[in-house]
JSON list of C-alpha atoms in Angstrom, two decimals:
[
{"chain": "A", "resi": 7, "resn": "UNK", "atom": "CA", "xyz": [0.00, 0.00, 0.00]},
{"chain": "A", "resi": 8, "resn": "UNK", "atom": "CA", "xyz": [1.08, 3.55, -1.09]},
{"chain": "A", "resi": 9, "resn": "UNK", "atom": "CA", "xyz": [1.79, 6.60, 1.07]},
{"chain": "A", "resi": 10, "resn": "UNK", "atom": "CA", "xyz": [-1.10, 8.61, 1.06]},
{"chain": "A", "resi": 11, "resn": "UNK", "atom": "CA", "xyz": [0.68, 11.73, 1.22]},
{"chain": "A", "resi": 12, "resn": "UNK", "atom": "CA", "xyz": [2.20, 13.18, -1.55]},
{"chain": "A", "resi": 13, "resn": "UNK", "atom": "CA", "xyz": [3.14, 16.32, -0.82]},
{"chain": "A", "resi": 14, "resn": "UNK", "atom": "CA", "xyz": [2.90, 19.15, 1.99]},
{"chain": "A", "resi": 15, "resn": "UNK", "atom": "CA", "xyz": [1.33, 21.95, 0.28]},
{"chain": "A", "resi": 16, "resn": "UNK", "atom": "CA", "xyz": [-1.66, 21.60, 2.20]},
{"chain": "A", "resi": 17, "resn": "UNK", "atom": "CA", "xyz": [-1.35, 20.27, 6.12]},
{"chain": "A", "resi": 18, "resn": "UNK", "atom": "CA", "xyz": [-4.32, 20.76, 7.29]},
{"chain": "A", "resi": 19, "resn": "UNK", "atom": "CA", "xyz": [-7.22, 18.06, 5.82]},
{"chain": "A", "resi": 20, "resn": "UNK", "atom": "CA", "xyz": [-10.18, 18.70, 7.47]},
{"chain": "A", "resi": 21, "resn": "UNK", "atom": "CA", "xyz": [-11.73, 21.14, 10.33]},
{"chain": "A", "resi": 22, "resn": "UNK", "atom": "CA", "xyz": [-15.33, 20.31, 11.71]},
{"chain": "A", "resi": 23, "resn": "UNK", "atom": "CA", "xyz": [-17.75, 21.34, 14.01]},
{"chain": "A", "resi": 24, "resn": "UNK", "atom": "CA", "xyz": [-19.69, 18.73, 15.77]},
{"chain": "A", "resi": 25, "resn": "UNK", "atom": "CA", "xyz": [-22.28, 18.97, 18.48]},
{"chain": "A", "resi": 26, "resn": "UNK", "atom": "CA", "xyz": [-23.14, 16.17, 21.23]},
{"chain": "A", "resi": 27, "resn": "UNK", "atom": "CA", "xyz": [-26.46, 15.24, 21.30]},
{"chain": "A", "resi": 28, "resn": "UNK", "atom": "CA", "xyz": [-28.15, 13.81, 23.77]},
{"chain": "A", "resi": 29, "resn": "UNK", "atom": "CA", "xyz": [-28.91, 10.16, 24.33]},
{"chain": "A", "resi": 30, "resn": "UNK", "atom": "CA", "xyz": [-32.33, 8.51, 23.44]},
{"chain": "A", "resi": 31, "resn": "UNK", "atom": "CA", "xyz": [-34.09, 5.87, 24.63]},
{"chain": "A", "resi": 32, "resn": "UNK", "atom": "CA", "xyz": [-30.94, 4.69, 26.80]},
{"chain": "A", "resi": 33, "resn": "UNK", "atom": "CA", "xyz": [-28.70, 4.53, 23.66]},
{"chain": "A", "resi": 34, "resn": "UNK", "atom": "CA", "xyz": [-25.33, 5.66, 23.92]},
{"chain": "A", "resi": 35, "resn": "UNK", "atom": "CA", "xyz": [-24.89, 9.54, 23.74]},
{"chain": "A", "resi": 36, "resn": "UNK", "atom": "CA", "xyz": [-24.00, 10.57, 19.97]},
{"chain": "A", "resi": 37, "resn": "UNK", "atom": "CA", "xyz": [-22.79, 13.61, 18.06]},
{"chain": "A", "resi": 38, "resn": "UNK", "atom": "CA", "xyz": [-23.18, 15.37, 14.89]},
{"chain": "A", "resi": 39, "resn": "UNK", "atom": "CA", "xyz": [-21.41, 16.92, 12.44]},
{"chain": "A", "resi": 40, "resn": "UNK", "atom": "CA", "xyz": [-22.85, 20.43, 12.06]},
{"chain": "A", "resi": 41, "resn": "UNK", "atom": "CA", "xyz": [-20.28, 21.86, 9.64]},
{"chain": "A", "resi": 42, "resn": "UNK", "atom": "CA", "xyz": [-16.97, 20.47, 7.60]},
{"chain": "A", "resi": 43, "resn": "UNK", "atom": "CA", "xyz": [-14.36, 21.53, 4.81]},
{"chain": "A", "resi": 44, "resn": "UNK", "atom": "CA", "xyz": [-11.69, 19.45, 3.81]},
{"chain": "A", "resi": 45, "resn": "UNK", "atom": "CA", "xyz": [-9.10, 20.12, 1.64]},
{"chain": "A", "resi": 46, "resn": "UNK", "atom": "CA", "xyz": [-7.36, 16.91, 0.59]},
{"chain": "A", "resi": 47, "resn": "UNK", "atom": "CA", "xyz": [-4.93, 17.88, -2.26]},
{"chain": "A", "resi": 48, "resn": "UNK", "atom": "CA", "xyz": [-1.83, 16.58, -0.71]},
{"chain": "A", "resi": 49, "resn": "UNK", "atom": "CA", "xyz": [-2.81, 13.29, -0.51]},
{"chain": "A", "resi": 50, "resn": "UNK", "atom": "CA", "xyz": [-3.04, 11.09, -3.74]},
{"chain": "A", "resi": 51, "resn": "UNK", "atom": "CA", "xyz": [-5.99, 10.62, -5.89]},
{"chain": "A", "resi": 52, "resn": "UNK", "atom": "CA", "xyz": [-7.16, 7.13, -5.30]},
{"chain": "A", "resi": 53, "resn": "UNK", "atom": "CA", "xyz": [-6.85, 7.50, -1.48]},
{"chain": "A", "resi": 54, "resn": "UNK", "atom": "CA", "xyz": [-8.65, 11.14, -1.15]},
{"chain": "A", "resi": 55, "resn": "UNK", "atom": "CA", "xyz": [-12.51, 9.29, -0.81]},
{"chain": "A", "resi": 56, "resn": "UNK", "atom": "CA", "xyz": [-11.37, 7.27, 1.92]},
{"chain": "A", "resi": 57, "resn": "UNK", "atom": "CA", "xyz": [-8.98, 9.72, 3.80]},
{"chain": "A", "resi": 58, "resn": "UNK", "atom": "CA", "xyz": [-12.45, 11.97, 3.95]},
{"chain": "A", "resi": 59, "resn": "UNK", "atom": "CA", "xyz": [-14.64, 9.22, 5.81]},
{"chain": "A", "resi": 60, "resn": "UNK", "atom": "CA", "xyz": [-11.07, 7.92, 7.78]},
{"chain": "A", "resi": 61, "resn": "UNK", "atom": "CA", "xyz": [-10.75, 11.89, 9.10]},
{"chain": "A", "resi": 62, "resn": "UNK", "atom": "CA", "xyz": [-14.64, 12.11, 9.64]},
{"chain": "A", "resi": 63, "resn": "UNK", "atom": "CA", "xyz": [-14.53, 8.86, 11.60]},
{"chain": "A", "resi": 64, "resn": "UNK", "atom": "CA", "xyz": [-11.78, 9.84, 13.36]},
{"chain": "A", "resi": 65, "resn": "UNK", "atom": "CA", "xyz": [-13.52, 13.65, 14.23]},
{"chain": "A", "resi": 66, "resn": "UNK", "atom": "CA", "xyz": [-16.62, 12.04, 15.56]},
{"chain": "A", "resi": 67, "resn": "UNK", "atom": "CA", "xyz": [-14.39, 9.62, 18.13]},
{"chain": "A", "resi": 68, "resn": "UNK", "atom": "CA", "xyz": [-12.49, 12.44, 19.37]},
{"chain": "A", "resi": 69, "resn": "UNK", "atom": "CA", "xyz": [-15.88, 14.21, 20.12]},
{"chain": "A", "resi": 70, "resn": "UNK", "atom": "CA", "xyz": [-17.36, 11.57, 21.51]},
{"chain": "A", "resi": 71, "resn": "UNK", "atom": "CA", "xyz": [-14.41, 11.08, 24.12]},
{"chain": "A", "resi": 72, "resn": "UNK", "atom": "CA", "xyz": [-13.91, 14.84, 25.33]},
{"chain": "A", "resi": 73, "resn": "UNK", "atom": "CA", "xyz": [-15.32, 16.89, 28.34]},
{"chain": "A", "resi": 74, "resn": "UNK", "atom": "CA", "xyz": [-16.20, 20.08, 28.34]},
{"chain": "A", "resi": 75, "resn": "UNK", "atom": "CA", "xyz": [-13.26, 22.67, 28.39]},
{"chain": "A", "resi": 76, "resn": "UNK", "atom": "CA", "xyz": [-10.88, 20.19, 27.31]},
{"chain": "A", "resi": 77, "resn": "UNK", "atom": "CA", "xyz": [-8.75, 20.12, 24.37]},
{"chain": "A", "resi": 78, "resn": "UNK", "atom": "CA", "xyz": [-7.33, 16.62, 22.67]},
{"chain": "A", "resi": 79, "resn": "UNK", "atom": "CA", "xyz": [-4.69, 15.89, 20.39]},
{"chain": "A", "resi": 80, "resn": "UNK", "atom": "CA", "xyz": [-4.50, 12.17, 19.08]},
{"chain": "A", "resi": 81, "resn": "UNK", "atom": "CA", "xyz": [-2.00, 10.78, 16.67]},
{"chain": "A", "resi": 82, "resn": "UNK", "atom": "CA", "xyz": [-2.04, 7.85, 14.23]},
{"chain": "A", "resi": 83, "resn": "UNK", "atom": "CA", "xyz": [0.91, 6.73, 12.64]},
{"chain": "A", "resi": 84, "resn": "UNK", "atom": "CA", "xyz": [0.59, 4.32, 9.83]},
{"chain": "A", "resi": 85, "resn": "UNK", "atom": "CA", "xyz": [0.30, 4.86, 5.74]},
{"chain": "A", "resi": 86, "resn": "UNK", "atom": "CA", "xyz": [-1.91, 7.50, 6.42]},
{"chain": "A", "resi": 87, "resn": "UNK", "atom": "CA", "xyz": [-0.34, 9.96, 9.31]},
{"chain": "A", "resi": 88, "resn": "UNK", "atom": "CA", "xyz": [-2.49, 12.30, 10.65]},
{"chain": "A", "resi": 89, "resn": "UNK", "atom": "CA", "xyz": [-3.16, 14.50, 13.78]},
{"chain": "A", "resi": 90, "resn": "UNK", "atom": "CA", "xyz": [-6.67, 14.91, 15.46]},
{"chain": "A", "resi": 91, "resn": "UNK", "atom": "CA", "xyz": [-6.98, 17.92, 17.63]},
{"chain": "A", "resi": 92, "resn": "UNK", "atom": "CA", "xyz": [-10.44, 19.06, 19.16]},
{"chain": "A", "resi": 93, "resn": "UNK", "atom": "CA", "xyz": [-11.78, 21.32, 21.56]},
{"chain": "A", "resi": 94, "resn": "UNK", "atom": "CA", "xyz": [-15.31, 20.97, 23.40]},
{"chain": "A", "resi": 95, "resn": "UNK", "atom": "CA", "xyz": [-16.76, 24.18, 25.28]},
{"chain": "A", "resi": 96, "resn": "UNK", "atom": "CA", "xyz": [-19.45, 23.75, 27.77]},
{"chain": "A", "resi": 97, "resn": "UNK", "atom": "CA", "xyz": [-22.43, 23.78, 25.48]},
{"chain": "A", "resi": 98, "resn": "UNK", "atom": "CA", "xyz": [-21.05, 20.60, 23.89]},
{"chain": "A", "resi": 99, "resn": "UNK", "atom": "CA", "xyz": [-19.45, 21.63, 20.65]},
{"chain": "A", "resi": 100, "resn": "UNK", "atom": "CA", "xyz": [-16.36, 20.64, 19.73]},
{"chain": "A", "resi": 101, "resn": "UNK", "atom": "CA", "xyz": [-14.12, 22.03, 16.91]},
{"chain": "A", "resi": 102, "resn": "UNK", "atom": "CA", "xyz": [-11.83, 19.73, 15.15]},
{"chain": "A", "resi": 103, "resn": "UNK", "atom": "CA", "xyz": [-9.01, 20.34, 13.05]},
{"chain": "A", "resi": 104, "resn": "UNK", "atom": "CA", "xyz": [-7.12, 17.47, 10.94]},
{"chain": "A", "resi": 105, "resn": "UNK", "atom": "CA", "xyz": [-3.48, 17.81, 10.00]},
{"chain": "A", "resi": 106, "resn": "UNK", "atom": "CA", "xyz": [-0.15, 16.30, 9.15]},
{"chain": "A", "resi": 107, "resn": "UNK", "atom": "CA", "xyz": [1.86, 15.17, 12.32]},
{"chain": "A", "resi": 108, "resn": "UNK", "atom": "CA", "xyz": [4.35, 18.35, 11.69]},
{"chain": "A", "resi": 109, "resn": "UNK", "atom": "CA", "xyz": [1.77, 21.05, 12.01]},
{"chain": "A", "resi": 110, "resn": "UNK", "atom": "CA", "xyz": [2.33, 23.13, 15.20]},
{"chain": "A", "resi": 111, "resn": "UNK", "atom": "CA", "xyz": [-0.27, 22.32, 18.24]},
{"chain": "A", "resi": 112, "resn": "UNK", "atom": "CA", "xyz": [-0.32, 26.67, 18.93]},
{"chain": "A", "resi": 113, "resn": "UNK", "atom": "CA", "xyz": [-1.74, 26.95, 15.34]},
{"chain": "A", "resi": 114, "resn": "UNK", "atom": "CA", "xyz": [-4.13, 23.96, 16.26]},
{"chain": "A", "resi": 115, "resn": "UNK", "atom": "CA", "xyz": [-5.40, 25.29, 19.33]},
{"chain": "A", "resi": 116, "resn": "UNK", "atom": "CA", "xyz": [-5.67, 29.24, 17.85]},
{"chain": "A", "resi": 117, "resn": "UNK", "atom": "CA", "xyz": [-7.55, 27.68, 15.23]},
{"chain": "A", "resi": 118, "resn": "UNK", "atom": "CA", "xyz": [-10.06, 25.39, 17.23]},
{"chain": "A", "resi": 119, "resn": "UNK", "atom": "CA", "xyz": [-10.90, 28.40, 19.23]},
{"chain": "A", "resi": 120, "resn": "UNK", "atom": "CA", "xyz": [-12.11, 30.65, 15.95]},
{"chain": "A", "resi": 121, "resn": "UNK", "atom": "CA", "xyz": [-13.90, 27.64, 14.90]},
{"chain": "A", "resi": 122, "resn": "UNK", "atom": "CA", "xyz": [-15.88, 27.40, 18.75]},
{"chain": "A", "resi": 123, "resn": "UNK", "atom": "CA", "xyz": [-16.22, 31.27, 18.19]},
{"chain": "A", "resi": 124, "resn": "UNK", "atom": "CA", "xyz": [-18.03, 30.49, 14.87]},
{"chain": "A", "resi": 125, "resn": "UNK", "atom": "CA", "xyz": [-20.33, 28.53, 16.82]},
{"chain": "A", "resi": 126, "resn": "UNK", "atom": "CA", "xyz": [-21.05, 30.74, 19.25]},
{"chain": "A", "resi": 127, "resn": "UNK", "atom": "CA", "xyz": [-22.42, 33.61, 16.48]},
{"chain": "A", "resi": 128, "resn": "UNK", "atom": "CA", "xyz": [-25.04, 31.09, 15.79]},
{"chain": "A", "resi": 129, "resn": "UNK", "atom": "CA", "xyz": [-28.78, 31.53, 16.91]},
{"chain": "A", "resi": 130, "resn": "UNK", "atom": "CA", "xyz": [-29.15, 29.38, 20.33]},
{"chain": "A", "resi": 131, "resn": "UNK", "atom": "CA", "xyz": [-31.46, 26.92, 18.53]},
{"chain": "A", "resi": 132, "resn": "UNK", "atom": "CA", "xyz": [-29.28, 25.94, 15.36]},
{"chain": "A", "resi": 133, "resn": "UNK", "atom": "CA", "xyz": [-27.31, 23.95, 17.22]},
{"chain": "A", "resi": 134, "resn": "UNK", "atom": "CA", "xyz": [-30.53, 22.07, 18.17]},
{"chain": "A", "resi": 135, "resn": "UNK", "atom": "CA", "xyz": [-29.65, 19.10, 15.50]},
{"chain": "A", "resi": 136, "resn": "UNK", "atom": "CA", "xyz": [-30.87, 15.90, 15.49]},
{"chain": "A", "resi": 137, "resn": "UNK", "atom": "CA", "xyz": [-28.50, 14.54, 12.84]},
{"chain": "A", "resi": 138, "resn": "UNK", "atom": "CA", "xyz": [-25.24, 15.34, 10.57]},
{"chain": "A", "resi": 139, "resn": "UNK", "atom": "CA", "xyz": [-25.97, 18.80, 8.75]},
{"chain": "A", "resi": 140, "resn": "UNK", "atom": "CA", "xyz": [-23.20, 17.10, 6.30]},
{"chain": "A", "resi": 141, "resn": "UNK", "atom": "CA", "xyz": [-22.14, 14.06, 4.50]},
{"chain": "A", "resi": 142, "resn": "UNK", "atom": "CA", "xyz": [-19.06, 12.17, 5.15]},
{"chain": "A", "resi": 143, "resn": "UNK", "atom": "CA", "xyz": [-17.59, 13.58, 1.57]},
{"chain": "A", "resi": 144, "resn": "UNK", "atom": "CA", "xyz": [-19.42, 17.41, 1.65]},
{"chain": "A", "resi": 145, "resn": "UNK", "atom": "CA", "xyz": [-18.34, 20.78, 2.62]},
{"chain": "A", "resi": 146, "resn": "UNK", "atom": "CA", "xyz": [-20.56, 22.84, 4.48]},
{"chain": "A", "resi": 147, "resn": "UNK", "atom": "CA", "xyz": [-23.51, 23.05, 6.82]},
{"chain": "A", "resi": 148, "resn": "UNK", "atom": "CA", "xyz": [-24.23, 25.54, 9.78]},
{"chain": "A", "resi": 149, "resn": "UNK", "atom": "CA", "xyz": [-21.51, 27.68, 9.58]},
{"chain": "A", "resi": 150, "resn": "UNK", "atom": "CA", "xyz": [-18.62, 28.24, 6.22]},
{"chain": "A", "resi": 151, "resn": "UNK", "atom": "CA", "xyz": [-15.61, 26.59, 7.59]},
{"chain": "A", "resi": 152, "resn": "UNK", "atom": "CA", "xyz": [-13.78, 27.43, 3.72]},
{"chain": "A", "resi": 153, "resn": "UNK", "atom": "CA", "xyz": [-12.13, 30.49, 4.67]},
{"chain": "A", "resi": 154, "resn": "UNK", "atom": "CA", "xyz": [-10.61, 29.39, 7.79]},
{"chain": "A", "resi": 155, "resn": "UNK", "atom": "CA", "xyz": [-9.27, 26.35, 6.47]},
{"chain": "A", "resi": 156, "resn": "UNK", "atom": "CA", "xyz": [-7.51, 28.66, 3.87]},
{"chain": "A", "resi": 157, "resn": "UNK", "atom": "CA", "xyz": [-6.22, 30.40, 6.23]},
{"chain": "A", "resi": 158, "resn": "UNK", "atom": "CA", "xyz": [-5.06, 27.20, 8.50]},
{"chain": "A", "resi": 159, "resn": "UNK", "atom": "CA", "xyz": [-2.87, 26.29, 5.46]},
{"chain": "A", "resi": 160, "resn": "UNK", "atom": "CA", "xyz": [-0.61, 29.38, 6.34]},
{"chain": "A", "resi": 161, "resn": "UNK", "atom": "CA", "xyz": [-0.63, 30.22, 9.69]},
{"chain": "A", "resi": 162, "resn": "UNK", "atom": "CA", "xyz": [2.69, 32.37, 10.14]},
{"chain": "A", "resi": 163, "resn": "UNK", "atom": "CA", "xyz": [1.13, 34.60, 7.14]},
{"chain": "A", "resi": 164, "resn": "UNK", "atom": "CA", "xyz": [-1.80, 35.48, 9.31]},
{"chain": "A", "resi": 165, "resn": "UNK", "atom": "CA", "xyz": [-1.53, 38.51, 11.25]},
{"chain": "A", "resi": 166, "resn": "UNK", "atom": "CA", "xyz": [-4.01, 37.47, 13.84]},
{"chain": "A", "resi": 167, "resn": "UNK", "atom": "CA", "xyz": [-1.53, 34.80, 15.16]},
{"chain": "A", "resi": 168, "resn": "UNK", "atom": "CA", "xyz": [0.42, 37.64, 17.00]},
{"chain": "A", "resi": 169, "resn": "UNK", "atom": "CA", "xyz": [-0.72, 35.95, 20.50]},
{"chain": "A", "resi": 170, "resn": "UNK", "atom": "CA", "xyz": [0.25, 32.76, 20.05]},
{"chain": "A", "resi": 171, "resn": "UNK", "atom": "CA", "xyz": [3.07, 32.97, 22.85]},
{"chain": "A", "resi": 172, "resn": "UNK", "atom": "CA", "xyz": [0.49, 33.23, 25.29]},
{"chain": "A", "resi": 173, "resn": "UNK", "atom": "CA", "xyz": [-1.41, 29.72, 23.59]},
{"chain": "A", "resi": 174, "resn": "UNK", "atom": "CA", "xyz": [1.54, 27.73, 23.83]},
{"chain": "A", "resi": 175, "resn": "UNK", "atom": "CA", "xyz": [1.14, 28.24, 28.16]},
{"chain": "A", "resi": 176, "resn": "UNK", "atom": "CA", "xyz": [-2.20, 26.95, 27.93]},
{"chain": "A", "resi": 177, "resn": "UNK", "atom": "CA", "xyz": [-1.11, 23.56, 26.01]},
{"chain": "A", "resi": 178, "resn": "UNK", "atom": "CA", "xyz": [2.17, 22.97, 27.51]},
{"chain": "A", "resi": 179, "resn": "UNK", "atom": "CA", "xyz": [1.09, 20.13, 29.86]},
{"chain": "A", "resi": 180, "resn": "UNK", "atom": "CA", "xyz": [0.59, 16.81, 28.38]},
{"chain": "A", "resi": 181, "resn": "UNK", "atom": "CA", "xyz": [-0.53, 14.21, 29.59]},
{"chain": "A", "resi": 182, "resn": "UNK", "atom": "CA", "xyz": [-0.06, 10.78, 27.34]},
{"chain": "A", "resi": 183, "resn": "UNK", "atom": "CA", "xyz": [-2.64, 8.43, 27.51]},
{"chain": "A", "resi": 184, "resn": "UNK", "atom": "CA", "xyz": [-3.79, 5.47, 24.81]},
{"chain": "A", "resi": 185, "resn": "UNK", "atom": "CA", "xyz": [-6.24, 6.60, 22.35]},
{"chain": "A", "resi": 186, "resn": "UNK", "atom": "CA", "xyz": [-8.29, 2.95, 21.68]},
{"chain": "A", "resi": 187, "resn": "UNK", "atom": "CA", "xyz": [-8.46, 3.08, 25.81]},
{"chain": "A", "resi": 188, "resn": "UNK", "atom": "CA", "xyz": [-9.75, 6.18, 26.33]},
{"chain": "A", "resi": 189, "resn": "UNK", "atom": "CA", "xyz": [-11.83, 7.00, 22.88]},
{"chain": "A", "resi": 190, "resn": "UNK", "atom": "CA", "xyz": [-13.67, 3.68, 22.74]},
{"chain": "A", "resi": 191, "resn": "UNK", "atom": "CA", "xyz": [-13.07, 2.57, 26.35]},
{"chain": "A", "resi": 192, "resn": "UNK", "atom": "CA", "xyz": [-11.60, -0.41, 26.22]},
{"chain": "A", "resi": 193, "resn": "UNK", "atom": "CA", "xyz": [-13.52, -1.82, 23.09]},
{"chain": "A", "resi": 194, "resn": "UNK", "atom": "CA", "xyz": [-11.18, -2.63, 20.10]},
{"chain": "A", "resi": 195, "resn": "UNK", "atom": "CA", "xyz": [-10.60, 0.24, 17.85]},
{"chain": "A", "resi": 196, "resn": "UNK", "atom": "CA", "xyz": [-10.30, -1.83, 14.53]},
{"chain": "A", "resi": 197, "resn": "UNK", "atom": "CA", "xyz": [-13.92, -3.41, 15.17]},
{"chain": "A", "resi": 198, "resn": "UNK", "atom": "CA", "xyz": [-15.63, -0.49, 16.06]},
{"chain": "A", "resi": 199, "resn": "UNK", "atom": "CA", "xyz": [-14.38, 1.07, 12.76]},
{"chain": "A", "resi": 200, "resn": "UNK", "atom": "CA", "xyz": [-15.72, -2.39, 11.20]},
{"chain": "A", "resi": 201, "resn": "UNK", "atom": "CA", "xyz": [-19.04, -1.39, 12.63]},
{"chain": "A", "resi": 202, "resn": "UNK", "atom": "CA", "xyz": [-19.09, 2.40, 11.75]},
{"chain": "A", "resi": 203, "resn": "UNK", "atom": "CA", "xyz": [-21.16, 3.74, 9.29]},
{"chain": "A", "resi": 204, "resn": "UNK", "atom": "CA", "xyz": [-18.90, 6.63, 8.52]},
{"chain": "A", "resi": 205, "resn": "UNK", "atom": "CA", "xyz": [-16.26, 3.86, 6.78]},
{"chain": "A", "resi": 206, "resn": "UNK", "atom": "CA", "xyz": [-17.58, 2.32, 3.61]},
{"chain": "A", "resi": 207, "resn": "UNK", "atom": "CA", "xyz": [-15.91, -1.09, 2.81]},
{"chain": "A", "resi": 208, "resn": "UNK", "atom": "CA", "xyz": [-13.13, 0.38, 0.67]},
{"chain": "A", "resi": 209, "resn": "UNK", "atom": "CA", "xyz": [-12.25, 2.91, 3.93]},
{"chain": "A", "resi": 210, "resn": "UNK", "atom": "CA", "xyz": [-12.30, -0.48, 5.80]},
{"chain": "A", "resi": 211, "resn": "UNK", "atom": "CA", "xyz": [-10.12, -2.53, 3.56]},
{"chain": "A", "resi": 212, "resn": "UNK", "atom": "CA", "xyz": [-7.66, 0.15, 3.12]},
{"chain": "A", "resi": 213, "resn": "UNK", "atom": "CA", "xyz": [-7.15, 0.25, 6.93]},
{"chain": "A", "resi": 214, "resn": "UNK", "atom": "CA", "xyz": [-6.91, -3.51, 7.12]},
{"chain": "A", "resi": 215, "resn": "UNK", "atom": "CA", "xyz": [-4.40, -3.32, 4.51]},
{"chain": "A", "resi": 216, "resn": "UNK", "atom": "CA", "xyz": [-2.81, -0.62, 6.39]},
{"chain": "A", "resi": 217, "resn": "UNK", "atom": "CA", "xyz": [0.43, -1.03, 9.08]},
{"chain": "A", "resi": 218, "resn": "UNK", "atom": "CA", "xyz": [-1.12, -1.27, 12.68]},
{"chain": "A", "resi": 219, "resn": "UNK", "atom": "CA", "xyz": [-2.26, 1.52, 14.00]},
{"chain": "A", "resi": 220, "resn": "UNK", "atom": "CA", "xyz": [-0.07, 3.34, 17.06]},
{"chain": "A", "resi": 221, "resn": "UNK", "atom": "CA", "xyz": [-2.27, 6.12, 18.39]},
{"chain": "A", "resi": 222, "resn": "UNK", "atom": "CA", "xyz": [-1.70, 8.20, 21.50]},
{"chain": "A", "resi": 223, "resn": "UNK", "atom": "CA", "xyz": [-3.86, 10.89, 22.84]},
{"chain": "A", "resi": 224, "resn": "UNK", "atom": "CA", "xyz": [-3.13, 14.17, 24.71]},
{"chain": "A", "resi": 225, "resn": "UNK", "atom": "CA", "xyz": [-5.25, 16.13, 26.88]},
{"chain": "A", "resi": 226, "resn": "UNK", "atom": "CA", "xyz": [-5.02, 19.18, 28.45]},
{"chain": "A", "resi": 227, "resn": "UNK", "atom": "CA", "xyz": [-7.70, 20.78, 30.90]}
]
């Protein structure tokens, strides 16, 4: 199996926002995704389709595992290596931001916070979803994620990154913990991706095919 980077023109693959919603009938509490962009030119063509629903997978499970006013950064390190940070405020949105395992963690947290501010321009009751405003391969929804992503590309071009001394204070302390442990509590990783409906069966087959999976996860209060 192939890389699936080709190139670093583009680190950043995907930003989301995704609300928790709440559980029904004693199922298990869920989440949706409210609003996406992805821009996956620097991976290769036949992979982009199932990098999208890999990221988006990966997006929801990070959402699904944080509290509220905590920020997580989890890694995965196999043909396809990519970093998941998110941030959840107390209203139960989290921002997500996708990127390759270079890409500096002040950027990533400067960024999740202007997506969360996004958010919080909304009307109270558009966040009121009961499913994804978005599909697995779309752009769009709530809010126009686009220009930010743009902007994510470059970060050191963008002016409004002047404060990012003070960021790196607030994610300084990591603790390391294991991602399959903590995201899907002690269930295997690889079958609850079996079971997903975000994965179609080529997603699935690629990440059989794939080297084992060695994630890690960060998270700072």
């Amino acid at each position: 199996m192939g890389a699936f980077l080709k190139m670093t023109s583009s680190p950043v693959m995907y930003v989301a926002l995704i609300q928790d919603l709440p559980p029904a009938n004693g199922e298990e509490k869920t989440v949706a995704i409210v609003a996406a962009a992805h821009d996956v030119s620097s991976l290769s063509l036949v992979t982009r389709g199932s990098a999208k629903e890999i990221m988006r997978f990966s997006a929801r499970s990070v959402a699904l595992a944080l509290q509220p006013g905590n920020m997580i950064k989890a890694s995965a390190n196999n043909d396809f290596a990519y970093c998941v940070y998110g941030l959840k405020n107390s209203s139960g949105t989290t921002a997500i931001l996708v990127a390759n395992t270079s890409y500096a963690i002040r950027f990533a947290n400067h960024y999740l916070k202007e997506i969360l501010s996004l958010a919080m321009n909304l009307p109270p009751n558009k966040l009121n979803v009961s499913k994804d405003a978005v599909g697995p391969k779309e752009d769009g929804g709530l809010v126009d994620l686009v220009p930010l992503l743009k902007r994510a590309q470059r970060p050191e071009e963008n002016d409004q990154l002047s404060k990012l001394a003070k960021d790196i204070d607030e994610v300084r302390d990591m603790a390391y913990a294991n991602l399959e442990k903590i995201v899907e509590r002690g269930r295997s990783l690889d079958e609850v991706m079996k079971k997903s409906d975000d994965l179609s069966a080529a997603s699935k087959m690629f990440l059989k095919e794939a080297k084992k999976t060695n994630c890690r996860l960060c998270a700072v209060l």
